[in-house]
Short mmCIF file of C-alpha atoms and ligand atoms in Angstrom, two decimals:
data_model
loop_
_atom_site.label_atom_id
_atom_site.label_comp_id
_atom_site.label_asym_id
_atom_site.label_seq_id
_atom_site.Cartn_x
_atom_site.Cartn_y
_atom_site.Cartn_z
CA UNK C 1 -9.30 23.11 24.46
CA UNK C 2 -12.60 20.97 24.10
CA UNK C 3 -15.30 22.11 26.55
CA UNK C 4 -17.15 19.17 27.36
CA UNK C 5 -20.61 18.96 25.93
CA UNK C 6 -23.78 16.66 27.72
CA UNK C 7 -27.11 16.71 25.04
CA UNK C 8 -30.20 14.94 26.24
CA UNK C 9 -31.71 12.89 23.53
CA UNK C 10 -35.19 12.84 24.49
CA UNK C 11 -36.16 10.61 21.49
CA UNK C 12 -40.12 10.14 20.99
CA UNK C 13 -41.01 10.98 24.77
CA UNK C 14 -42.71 13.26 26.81
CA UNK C 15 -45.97 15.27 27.42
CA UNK C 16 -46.82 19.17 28.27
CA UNK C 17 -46.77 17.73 31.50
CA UNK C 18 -43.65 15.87 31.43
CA UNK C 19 -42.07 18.47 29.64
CA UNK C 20 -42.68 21.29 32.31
CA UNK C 21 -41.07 19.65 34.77
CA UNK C 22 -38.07 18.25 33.60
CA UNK C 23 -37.21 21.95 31.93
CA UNK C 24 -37.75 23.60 35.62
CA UNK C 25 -35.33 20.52 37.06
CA UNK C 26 -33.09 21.25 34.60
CA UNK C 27 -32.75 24.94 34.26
CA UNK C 28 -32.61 25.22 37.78
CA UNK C 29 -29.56 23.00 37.96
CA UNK C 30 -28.03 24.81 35.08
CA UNK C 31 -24.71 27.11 34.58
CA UNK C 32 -22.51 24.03 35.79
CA UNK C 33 -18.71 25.52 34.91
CA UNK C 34 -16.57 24.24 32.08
CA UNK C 35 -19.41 22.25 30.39
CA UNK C 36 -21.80 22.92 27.86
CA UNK C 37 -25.93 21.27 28.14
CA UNK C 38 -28.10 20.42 25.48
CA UNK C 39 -31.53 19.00 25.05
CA UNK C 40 -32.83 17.68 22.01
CA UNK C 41 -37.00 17.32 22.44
CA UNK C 42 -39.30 15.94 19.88
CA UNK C 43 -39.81 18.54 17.58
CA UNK C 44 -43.67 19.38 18.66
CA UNK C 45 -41.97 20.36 21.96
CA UNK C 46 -39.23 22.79 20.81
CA UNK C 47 -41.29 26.19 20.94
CA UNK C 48 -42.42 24.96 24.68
CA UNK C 49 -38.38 23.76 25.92
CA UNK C 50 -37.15 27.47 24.24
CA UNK C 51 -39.03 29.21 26.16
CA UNK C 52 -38.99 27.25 29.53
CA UNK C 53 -35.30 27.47 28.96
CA UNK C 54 -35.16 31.60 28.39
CA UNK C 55 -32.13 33.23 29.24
CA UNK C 56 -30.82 29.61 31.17
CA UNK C 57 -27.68 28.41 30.26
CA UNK C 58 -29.02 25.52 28.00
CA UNK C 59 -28.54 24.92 24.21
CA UNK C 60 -31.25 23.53 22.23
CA UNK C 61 -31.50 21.12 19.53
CA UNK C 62 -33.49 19.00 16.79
CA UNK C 63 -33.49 15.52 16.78
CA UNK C 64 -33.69 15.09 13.00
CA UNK C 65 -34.28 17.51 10.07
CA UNK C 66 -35.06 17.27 6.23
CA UNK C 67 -32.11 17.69 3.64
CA UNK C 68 -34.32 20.46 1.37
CA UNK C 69 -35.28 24.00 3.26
CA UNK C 70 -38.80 23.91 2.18
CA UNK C 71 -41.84 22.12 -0.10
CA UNK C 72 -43.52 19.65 -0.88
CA UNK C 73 -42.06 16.81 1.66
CA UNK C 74 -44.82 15.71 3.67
CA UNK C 75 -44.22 14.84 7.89
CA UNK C 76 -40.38 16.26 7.39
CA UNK C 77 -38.97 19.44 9.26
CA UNK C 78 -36.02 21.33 7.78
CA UNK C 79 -32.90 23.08 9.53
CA UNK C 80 -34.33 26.30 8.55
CA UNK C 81 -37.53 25.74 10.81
CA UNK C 82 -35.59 24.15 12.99
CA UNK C 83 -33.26 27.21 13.66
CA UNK C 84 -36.36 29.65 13.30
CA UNK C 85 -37.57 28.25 16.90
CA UNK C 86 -33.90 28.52 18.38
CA UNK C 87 -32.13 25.73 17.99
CA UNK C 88 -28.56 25.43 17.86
CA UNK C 89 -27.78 21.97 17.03
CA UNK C 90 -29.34 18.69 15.88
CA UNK C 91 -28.54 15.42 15.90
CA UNK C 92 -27.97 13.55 12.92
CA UNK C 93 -27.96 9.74 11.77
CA UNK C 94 -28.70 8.03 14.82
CA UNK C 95 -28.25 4.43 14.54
CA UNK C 96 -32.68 4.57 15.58
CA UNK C 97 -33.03 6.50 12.17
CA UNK C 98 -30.41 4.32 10.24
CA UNK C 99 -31.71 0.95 11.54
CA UNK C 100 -35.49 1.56 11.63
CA UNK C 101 -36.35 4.52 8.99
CA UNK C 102 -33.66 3.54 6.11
CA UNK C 103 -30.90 6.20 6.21
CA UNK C 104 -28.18 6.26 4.34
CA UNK C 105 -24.49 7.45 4.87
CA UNK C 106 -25.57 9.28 1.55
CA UNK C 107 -28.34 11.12 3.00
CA UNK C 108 -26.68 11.68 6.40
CA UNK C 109 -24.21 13.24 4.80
CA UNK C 110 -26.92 15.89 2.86
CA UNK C 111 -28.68 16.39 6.04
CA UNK C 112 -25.06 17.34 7.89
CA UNK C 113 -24.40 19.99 4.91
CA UNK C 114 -28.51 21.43 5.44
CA UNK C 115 -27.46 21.56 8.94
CA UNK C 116 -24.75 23.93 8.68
CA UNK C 117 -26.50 25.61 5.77
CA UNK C 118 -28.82 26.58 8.79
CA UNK C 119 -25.65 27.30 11.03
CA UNK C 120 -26.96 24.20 13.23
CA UNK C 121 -24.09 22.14 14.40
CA UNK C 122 -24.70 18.23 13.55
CA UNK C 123 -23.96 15.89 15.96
CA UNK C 124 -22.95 12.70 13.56
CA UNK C 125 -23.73 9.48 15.16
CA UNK C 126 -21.74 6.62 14.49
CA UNK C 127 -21.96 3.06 15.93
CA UNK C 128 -21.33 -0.60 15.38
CA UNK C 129 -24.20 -3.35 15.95
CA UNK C 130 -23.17 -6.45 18.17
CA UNK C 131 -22.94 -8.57 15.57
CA UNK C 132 -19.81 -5.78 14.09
CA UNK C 133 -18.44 -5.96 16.70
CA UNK C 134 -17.99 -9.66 17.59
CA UNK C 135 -16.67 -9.97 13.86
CA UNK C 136 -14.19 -7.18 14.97
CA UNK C 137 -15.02 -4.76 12.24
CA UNK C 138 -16.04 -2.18 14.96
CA UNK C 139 -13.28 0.09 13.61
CA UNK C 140 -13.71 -0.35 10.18
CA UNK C 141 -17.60 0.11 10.99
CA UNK C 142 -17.06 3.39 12.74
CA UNK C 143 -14.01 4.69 10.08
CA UNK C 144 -16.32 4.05 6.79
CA UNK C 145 -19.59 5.65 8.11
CA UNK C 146 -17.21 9.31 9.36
CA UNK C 147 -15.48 8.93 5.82
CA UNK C 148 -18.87 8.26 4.00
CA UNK C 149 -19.87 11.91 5.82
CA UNK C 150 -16.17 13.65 5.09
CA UNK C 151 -15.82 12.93 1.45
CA UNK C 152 -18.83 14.60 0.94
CA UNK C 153 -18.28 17.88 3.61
CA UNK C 154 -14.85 17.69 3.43
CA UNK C 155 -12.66 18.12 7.18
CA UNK C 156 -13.03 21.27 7.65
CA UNK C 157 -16.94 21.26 7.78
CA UNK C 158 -16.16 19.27 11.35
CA UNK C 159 -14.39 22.51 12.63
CA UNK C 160 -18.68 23.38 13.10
CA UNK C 161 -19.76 19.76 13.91
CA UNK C 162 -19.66 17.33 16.82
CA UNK C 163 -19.84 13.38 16.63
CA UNK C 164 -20.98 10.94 18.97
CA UNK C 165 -20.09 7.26 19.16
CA UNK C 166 -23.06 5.18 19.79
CA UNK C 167 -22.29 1.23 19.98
CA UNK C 168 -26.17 0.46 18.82
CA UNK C 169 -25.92 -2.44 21.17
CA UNK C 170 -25.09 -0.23 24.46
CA UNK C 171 -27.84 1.99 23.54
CA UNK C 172 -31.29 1.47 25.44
CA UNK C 173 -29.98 -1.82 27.21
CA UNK C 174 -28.44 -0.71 30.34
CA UNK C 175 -24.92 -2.44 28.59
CA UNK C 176 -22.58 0.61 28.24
CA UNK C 177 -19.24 0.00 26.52
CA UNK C 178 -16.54 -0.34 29.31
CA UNK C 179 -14.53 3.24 29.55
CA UNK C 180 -11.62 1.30 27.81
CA UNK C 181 -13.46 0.17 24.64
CA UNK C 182 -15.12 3.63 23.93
CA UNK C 183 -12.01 5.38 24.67
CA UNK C 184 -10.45 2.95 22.28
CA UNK C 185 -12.99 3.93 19.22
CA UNK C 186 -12.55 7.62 20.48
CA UNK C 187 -8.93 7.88 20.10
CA UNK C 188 -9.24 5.90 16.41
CA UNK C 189 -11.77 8.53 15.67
CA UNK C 190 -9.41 10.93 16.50
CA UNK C 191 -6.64 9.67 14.36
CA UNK C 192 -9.11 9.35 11.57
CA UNK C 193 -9.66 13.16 11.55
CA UNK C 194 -6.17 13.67 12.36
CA UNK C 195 -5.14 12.19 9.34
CA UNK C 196 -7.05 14.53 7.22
CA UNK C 197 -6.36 17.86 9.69
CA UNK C 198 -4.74 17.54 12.46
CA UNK C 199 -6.44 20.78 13.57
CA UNK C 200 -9.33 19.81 13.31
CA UNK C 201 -8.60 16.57 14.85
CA UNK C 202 -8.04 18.75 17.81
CA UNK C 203 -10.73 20.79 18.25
CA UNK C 204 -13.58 17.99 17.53
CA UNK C 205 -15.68 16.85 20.43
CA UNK C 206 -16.22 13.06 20.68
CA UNK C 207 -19.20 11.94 22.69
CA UNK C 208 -20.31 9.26 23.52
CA UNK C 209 -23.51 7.50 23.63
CA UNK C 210 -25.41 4.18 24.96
CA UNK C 211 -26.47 3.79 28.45
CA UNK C 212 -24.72 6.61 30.48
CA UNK C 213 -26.14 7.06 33.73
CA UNK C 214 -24.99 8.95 36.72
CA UNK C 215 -23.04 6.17 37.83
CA UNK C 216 -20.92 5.63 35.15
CA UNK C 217 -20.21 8.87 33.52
CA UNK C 218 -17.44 10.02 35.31
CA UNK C 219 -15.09 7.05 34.16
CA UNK C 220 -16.32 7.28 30.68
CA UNK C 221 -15.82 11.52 30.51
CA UNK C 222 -12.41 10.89 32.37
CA UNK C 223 -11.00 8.98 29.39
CA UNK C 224 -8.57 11.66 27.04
CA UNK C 225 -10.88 11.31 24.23
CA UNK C 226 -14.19 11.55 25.50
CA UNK C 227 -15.40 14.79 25.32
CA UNK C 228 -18.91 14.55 26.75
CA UNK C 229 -22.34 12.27 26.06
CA UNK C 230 -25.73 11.93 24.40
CA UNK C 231 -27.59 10.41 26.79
CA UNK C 232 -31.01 8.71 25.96
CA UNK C 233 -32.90 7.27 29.12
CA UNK C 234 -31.12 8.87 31.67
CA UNK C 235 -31.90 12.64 30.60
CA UNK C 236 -35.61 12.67 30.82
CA UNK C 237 -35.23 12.48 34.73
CA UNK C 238 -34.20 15.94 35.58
CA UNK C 239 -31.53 15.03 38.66
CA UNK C 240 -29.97 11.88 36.58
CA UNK C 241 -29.41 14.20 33.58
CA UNK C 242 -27.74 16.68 36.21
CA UNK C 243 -25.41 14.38 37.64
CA UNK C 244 -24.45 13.45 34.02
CA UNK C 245 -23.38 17.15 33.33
CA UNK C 246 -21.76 17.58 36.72
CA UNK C 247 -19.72 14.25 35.83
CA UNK C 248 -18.60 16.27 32.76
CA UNK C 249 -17.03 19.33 35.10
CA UNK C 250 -14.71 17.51 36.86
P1 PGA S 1 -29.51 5.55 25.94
O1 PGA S 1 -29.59 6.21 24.47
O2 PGA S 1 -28.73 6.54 26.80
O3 PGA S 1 -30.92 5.40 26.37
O4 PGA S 1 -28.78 4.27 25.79
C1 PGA S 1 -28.52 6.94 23.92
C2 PGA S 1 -28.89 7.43 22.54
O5 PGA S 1 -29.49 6.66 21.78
O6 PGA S 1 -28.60 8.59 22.17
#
C-alpha cells in the first residue's frame, strides 16, 4: 500500500512575506486523508516554514544538501543541519542541479547515502531532456541514472527513499508528459526495481514531476504507477498546491 505523497518544490523563490502566507494557505488546507504533503523551501526559509507549520500535518524538506556532515565546504548545507531544523526529506539530483551546477550520478548517489545517514528520505530525480527523448533513449536515460544510484546504495536503501520522474523538458514549460507516457516510464521504473526486489519494487513511491497543475493532476495520479508529484510552479500558490494534494486523495 503506497500512500500517495504531493512535495512542493519551491526552488529559489519566496520572501518572509511570501512565505507567511502561503504556509497559513497551506496549513489551513492541511490533514487531506490518504495522502501525505511536503514542502521543500530554500534552505534560509526552513526554520520560518517549521514553525509556521507546528503541529500541521505537513512534512518538511531540503532542496539539496552536501555529501560530508560538516567542515570546511564553503556555501554547502549538510543532512545533519538539515535534519537539526526538522526536516524529513530532501530532494536530490534534480535535473536544475544536474544541468546547471555539474552533478554527477556519482555524487547523487553520495548525497542519497548522507541523506539517509541523517534518516532524511531522498527523493531521486530522474529525467530525460527532449533531445533523449526524440532519439528514444528515454528509457535507457531514466534506467542508467536509478542504476548509477543502486549500485552504489544497493535496493534495499529505496525501502527509505522515494523517486520522482522529471522529463527536464515538461518541467517549467507548461508541457506536462501526457498521463500515458509518464505512466509508461513509471511502470519501467517499477520493473527496474522489481528486478532487483520485488519488495521493494512494491513499496517505492514514483512521482512525478514537470508542470502539474490542478488541472491535470488527477489523470496523471490516477495512472497505477504514479504515486504522487513534485510540483514546481504550481505549489507556491497556496489553493493550486491544495487542489494538487486533493487530486492525490481520490
Ligand atoms: P514545475 O517543476 O512543476 O514548475 O514544472 C517541477 C520540478 O522541477 O520539480
Amino acid at each position: 500500500m503506497r500512500t500517495p505523497l504531493v512535495a512542493g518544490n519551491w526552488k529559489m523563490n519566496g520572501s518572509r512575506e511570501s512565505v507567511a502566507g502561503l504556509m497559513q494557505g497551506i496549513t489551513a488546507g492541511a490533514g487531506l486523508e490518504g495522502m501525505e504533503m511536503l514542502v521543500c523551501p530554500p534552505f534560509v526559509y526552513i526554520p520560518q516554514v517549521a514553525a509556521a507549520i507546528g503541529e500541521a500535518p505537513v512534512a518538511l524538506g531540503g532542496q539539496d544538501l552536501y555529501t560530508e556532515a560538516n567542515g570546511a565546504f564553503t556555501g554547502e548545507i549538510s543532512g545533519a543541519m538539515l535534519a537539526d531544523v526538522g526536516c524529513q526529506y530532501v530532494i536530490i539530483g534534480h535535473s536544475e542541479r544536474r544541468a546547471l551546477l555539474g552533478e554527477s550520478d556519482g555524487k547523487i548517489a553520495r548525497k542519497f547515502l548522507a541523506a539517509q545517514e541523517n534518516n532524511l528520505i531522498p527523493i531521486l530525480c530522474l529525467g530525460e531532456t527532449l533531445d533523449e527523448r526524440q532519439a528514444d533513449s528515454t528509457l535507457q536515460v531514466i534506467g542508467s541514472q536509478f542504476s548509477a544510484v543502486v549500485d552504489v546504495v544497493g535496493i534495499e536503501a529505496f525501502a527509505r527513499a522515494v523517486v520522482a520522474y522529471e522529463p527536464v523538458w515538461a518541467i517549467g514549460t507548461g508541457e506536462t508528459a501526457t498521463p500515458e507516457q509518464a505512466q509508461e516510464v513509471h511502470a519501467a521504473l517499477r520493473s527496474m526495481a522489481a528486478k532487483r526486489s520485488a519488495k521493494i519494487a512494491a513499496d517505492l513511491r514514483l512521482l512525478y514531476g514537470g508542470s502539474v497543475k490542478a488541472a491535470n493532476a488527477a489523470e496523471l495520479f490516477s495512472m497505477p504507477d504514479i504515486d504522487g508529484g513534485l510540483i514546481g510552479g504550481a505549489s507556491l500558490e497556496a489553493n493550486e498546491f491544495l487542489a494538487i494534494c486533493r487530486a492525490a486523495t481520490v
